[in-house]
Amino acid sequence: MTLLSVRDLTVKFGTRGTPVTALHGISFDVARGERVGVVGESGAGKSITGFALMNLLSRPGYIDSGEILFEGKDVTKMSDREIRRLRGNRMAMIFQDPMVTLNPVLTIGQQMIETLRAHRRLSYDDARQISLVKLKEVYIPSPEARLDQYPHELSGGMRQRIVIAIALLLDPQLIIADEPTTALDVTIQADIMELLLEMCRSNMVGLMLITHDLGVVSQVTERTLVMYAGRIIESGKTRAIINDPQHPYTQGLINALPQQTPPGTRLRQIPGSMPTLSTMPPGCPFNPRCELATDVCRARMPEITQFGEVQVACHEVKRLHAELAELEGAQ
Amino acid sequence: MTPEQKDGPLLQIRNLEKRFDVDSGFLESLKFRGGKLRRDTRAVHAVNDISFDVGRGEAVCVVGESGCGKSTVARMVANLLTPSGGSIHYDGQRIDTLRGKALLPIRSKIQMVFQNPYASLNPRMTIGQTLEEPTRYHNPGLGSGEIRDKIAKVMKSVGIDPTWAARYSHELSGGQRQRIAIARALTVDPEFIVADEPISALDVSIQAQVLNLMLEMQEAHDITYLFITHDLSVVEHFGTRVVVLYLGSICEVADTRTLFSAPKHPYTKALLSAVPSLNDDSPSHIRLKGEIPTPIDLPPGCPFQTRCPLANARCRVEKPEPFAQSDGALVACHAVEEGRTDAGMTLQEAV
Ligand SMILES: Nc1ncnc2c1ncn2[C@@H]1O[C@H](COP(=O)(O)OP(=O)(O)OP(=O)(O)O)[C@@H](O)[C@H]1O
Ligand SMILES: Nc1ncnc2c1ncn2[C@@H]1O[C@H](COP(=O)(O)OP(=O)(O)OP(=O)(O)O)[C@@H](O)[C@H]1O
Ligand code: SF4
Ligand SMILES: [Mg+2]
Ligand SMILES: [Mg+2]
């Protein structure tokens, strides 16, 4: 059974009058031990996807339709109690700001021990012992001393490592990490990413890594979802997407990186910006910024089509592939 | 070369220091010790004895971890902060000691662009008003029509339609706001722009827009940049020279190409190895062990010693001074000076 299977998930925001749609029927899977990256510009719907999976959407946001099957059970139909048991226990989320997770008035030890004992029948000493082991796993120096420290006494990198240790406390099957290293420096980011990678590999934990950093996605994940305006517009093997992006938006994102043009020359920018939820254009949401856009693109939303190792939602990619196939057939 | 020479570098920073007192009040800092009442002030040593030059037309990038003093250096150069020691010369003139009216000419030559395009624009002002204020202030001779023309010209040069002058900043995207912030800096025809992480808060696609704009300004107006960033791919693209800071001290200063092809300081090496690349899917970065000391209790000796794989007894007592390498790089490291570099680093390159 797939660890996570999301089908036609639609999320809306009910702001005054007609609700706006933040996620338009997205579908994807995460297998056991698989590392999936989620990329896209600000406002694409990456965090909303993470929140929806954890059932953490707060008003005015709500799941309008679709299924979120976690180990075969639909999260959208679970009772609050079932969801609370799932969260932390089987699924855990790591946020950009570690202080979202950490309680500033409790010591690290108190938070870890409390979390453990809320979910498991453990003595205080056993819970402390497990906490120590987890802190060692994330390479916290002198873990015994850290247990008695408060979050504000630790550096940003160390706090984020502790958040990861807490996320791992109950041996979850899926970790959703939303920009876990954006606030950190590159040397510390590299450590944290390596740590997440190691945890997933050795414990067969599934990882959904939300980030805007394509370099990080390239280093850590096996599969990538590219989001644009609340839709997954390209998905597939990370290597395939980075080396040979199909969708004009994915191409734009990769081509805009400084390392893609010789030093000192103009970068290839994507013109315009992403539409807001209330000003979505008809047809393909990328069409106002797309060099390849035709009348078809301006009228109709392209469906997702499989091409080799990737799935792409683009009229022109589909047309080009069809032409190629015809040419090959003719030869 | 003495700072007074006019044909020297545009900006000369010598032995720059900045300390911030951290104890909040006079009473709190009074301590009873050894039978006497003493005033005990602790200070953040944000910038320690930094010297480097910026030549005309250069784009010098300052990189380093959070808290290493990048913004503090930027603010001192832009005259928004007074150094605790050392000197800053601009075009041969000492500027860090200027006050009041004497500052005005320098303020129009050196402009600063800040990281957060959301916070640096006043939400209650239209774009036109935002741009008009500095234009009027620095060009008291201009009439209203001329000012309007100048603003329209600047807006066009950053790729924003002058008809947008009536809009408010909240109606703009992040990239558009940052262009307005740059336009505001350009209204006074600066020679030198200090940009403190001008693109860090923006998406890749918008980063590209803003970086392109800065490159165009460099060519069209001969602008010199001091560019603060933590993104090394941006440094490699945009910078002519790089200053690597660690805990307020210089580790390495080198031409961009030299730095990226032959980094020498152990911290620079670790930093470059940690940049995630698009092509290589097997991470093999140099993992730094050990904790970062706080800038309040700086250890004697090298500031990097607690995380350095090459640190020895000398590193713990004697602070290394930057010295020149054969390829022109300046490096502050005893191990590099003594030639005992590679052995230790390869040991760490595991994983
Ligand atoms: N409470 C809310 N009410 C209305 N719209 C919202 C709300 N929260 C988020 N949105 C909208 O939902 C869309 C998706 O937001 P989301 O936070 O998922 O973006 P993201 O891809 O995570 O972006 P970022 O990279 O900036 O974190 C955005 O257009 C956002 O404005
Ligand atoms: N006004 C102040 N009072 C006290 N300490 C300060 C003040 N401004 C900066 N500092 C301290 O000085 C040090 C250098 O800060 P600075 O803002 O220059 O770092 P930075 O390199 O710009 O970091 P970042 O990448 O996070 O922006 C830090 O330890 C900071 O906490
Ligand atoms: S080898 Fe040493 S000098 Fe060089 S960084 Fe070390 S501690 Fe510093
Ligand atoms: Mg987000
Ligand atoms: Mg700063």
CSV table of C-alpha atoms in Angstrom, one decimal, chain A residues 41-42 139 141 158 185-191 194 214-216 218-219 239 242 256-267 269-270 272 289, chain B residues 64-66 173 179 203-205 208-209 211-212 215-216 219 233-234 236-237 270-271 274 276-281 283 285 287-288 291-292 307 351:
chain,number,residue,atom,x,y,z
A,41,GLU,CA,7.2,30.4,-6.5
A,42,SER,CA,5.8,32.1,-3.5
A,139,TYR,CA,24.2,15.4,16.4
A,141,PRO,CA,26.6,18.3,21.1
A,158,MET,CA,20.5,23.8,16.9
A,185,ASP,CA,23.1,29.4,6.8
A,186,VAL,CA,24.5,27.2,4.0
A,187,THR,CA,26.9,25.3,6.2
A,188,ILE,CA,24.1,24.5,8.7
A,189,GLN,CA,21.6,23.9,5.9
A,190,ALA,CA,23.8,21.3,4.5
A,191,ASP,CA,24.1,19.5,7.8
A,194,GLU,CA,22.1,15.5,5.2
A,214,LEU,CA,16.2,23.8,-6.6
A,215,GLY,CA,19.7,23.0,-5.4
A,216,VAL,CA,18.4,21.4,-2.2
A,218,SER,CA,18.3,18.2,-6.5
A,219,GLN,CA,20.5,17.0,-3.6
A,239,ARG,CA,16.9,14.2,-12.2
A,242,ILE,CA,16.3,19.2,-13.4
A,256,ALA,CA,16.5,31.9,-14.0
A,257,LEU,CA,19.1,30.5,-11.6
A,258,PRO,CA,22.4,32.5,-11.6
A,259,GLN,CA,24.5,29.3,-12.2
A,260,GLN,CA,22.6,28.9,-15.6
A,261,THR,CA,24.2,31.9,-17.2
A,262,PRO,CA,27.9,32.9,-17.5
A,263,PRO,CA,29.0,35.3,-14.7
A,264,GLY,CA,28.2,39.0,-15.4
A,265,THR,CA,25.7,38.3,-18.1
A,266,ARG,CA,21.9,38.9,-17.9
A,267,LEU,CA,19.9,36.2,-16.1
A,269,GLN,CA,14.0,36.0,-16.0
A,270,ILE,CA,10.4,34.8,-16.3
A,272,GLY,CA,5.4,38.9,-15.1
A,289,ARG,CA,3.8,34.7,-18.8
B,64,GLY,CA,29.2,35.0,5.8
B,65,GLU,CA,26.9,33.4,8.2
B,66,SER,CA,24.0,35.1,9.9
B,173,SER,CA,4.7,42.5,-6.2
B,179,ARG,CA,12.7,47.9,-8.1
B,203,ASP,CA,11.5,34.2,-5.6
B,204,VAL,CA,14.2,33.0,-8.0
B,205,SER,CA,12.3,34.4,-11.0
B,208,ALA,CA,16.6,37.4,-11.7
B,209,GLN,CA,14.7,40.5,-12.5
B,211,LEU,CA,19.8,41.2,-10.4
B,212,ASN,CA,19.5,42.1,-14.1
B,215,LEU,CA,23.7,44.7,-13.7
B,216,GLU,CA,22.1,47.2,-16.2
B,219,GLU,CA,26.8,49.4,-17.1
B,233,SER,CA,25.6,31.5,-6.6
B,234,VAL,CA,24.6,35.2,-6.7
B,236,GLU,CA,29.7,34.1,-8.4
B,237,HIS,CA,27.4,35.7,-11.0
B,270,ALA,CA,33.4,24.6,4.0
B,271,LEU,CA,31.1,27.4,2.8
B,274,ALA,CA,28.0,23.4,1.3
B,276,PRO,CA,23.8,22.6,-3.0
B,277,SER,CA,24.5,22.2,-6.7
B,278,LEU,CA,21.9,21.3,-9.4
B,279,ASN,CA,23.9,18.6,-11.1
B,280,ASP,CA,25.7,16.7,-8.5
B,281,ASP,CA,23.3,14.5,-6.6
B,283,PRO,CA,26.3,15.6,-1.4
B,285,HIS,CA,30.2,18.8,2.0
B,287,ARG,CA,30.9,19.0,7.9
B,288,LEU,CA,31.9,21.6,10.5
B,291,GLU,CA,29.7,25.4,18.2
B,292,ILE,CA,29.8,29.0,17.0
B,307,ARG,CA,34.8,24.7,14.2
B,351,VAL,CA,29.8,11.2,4.1
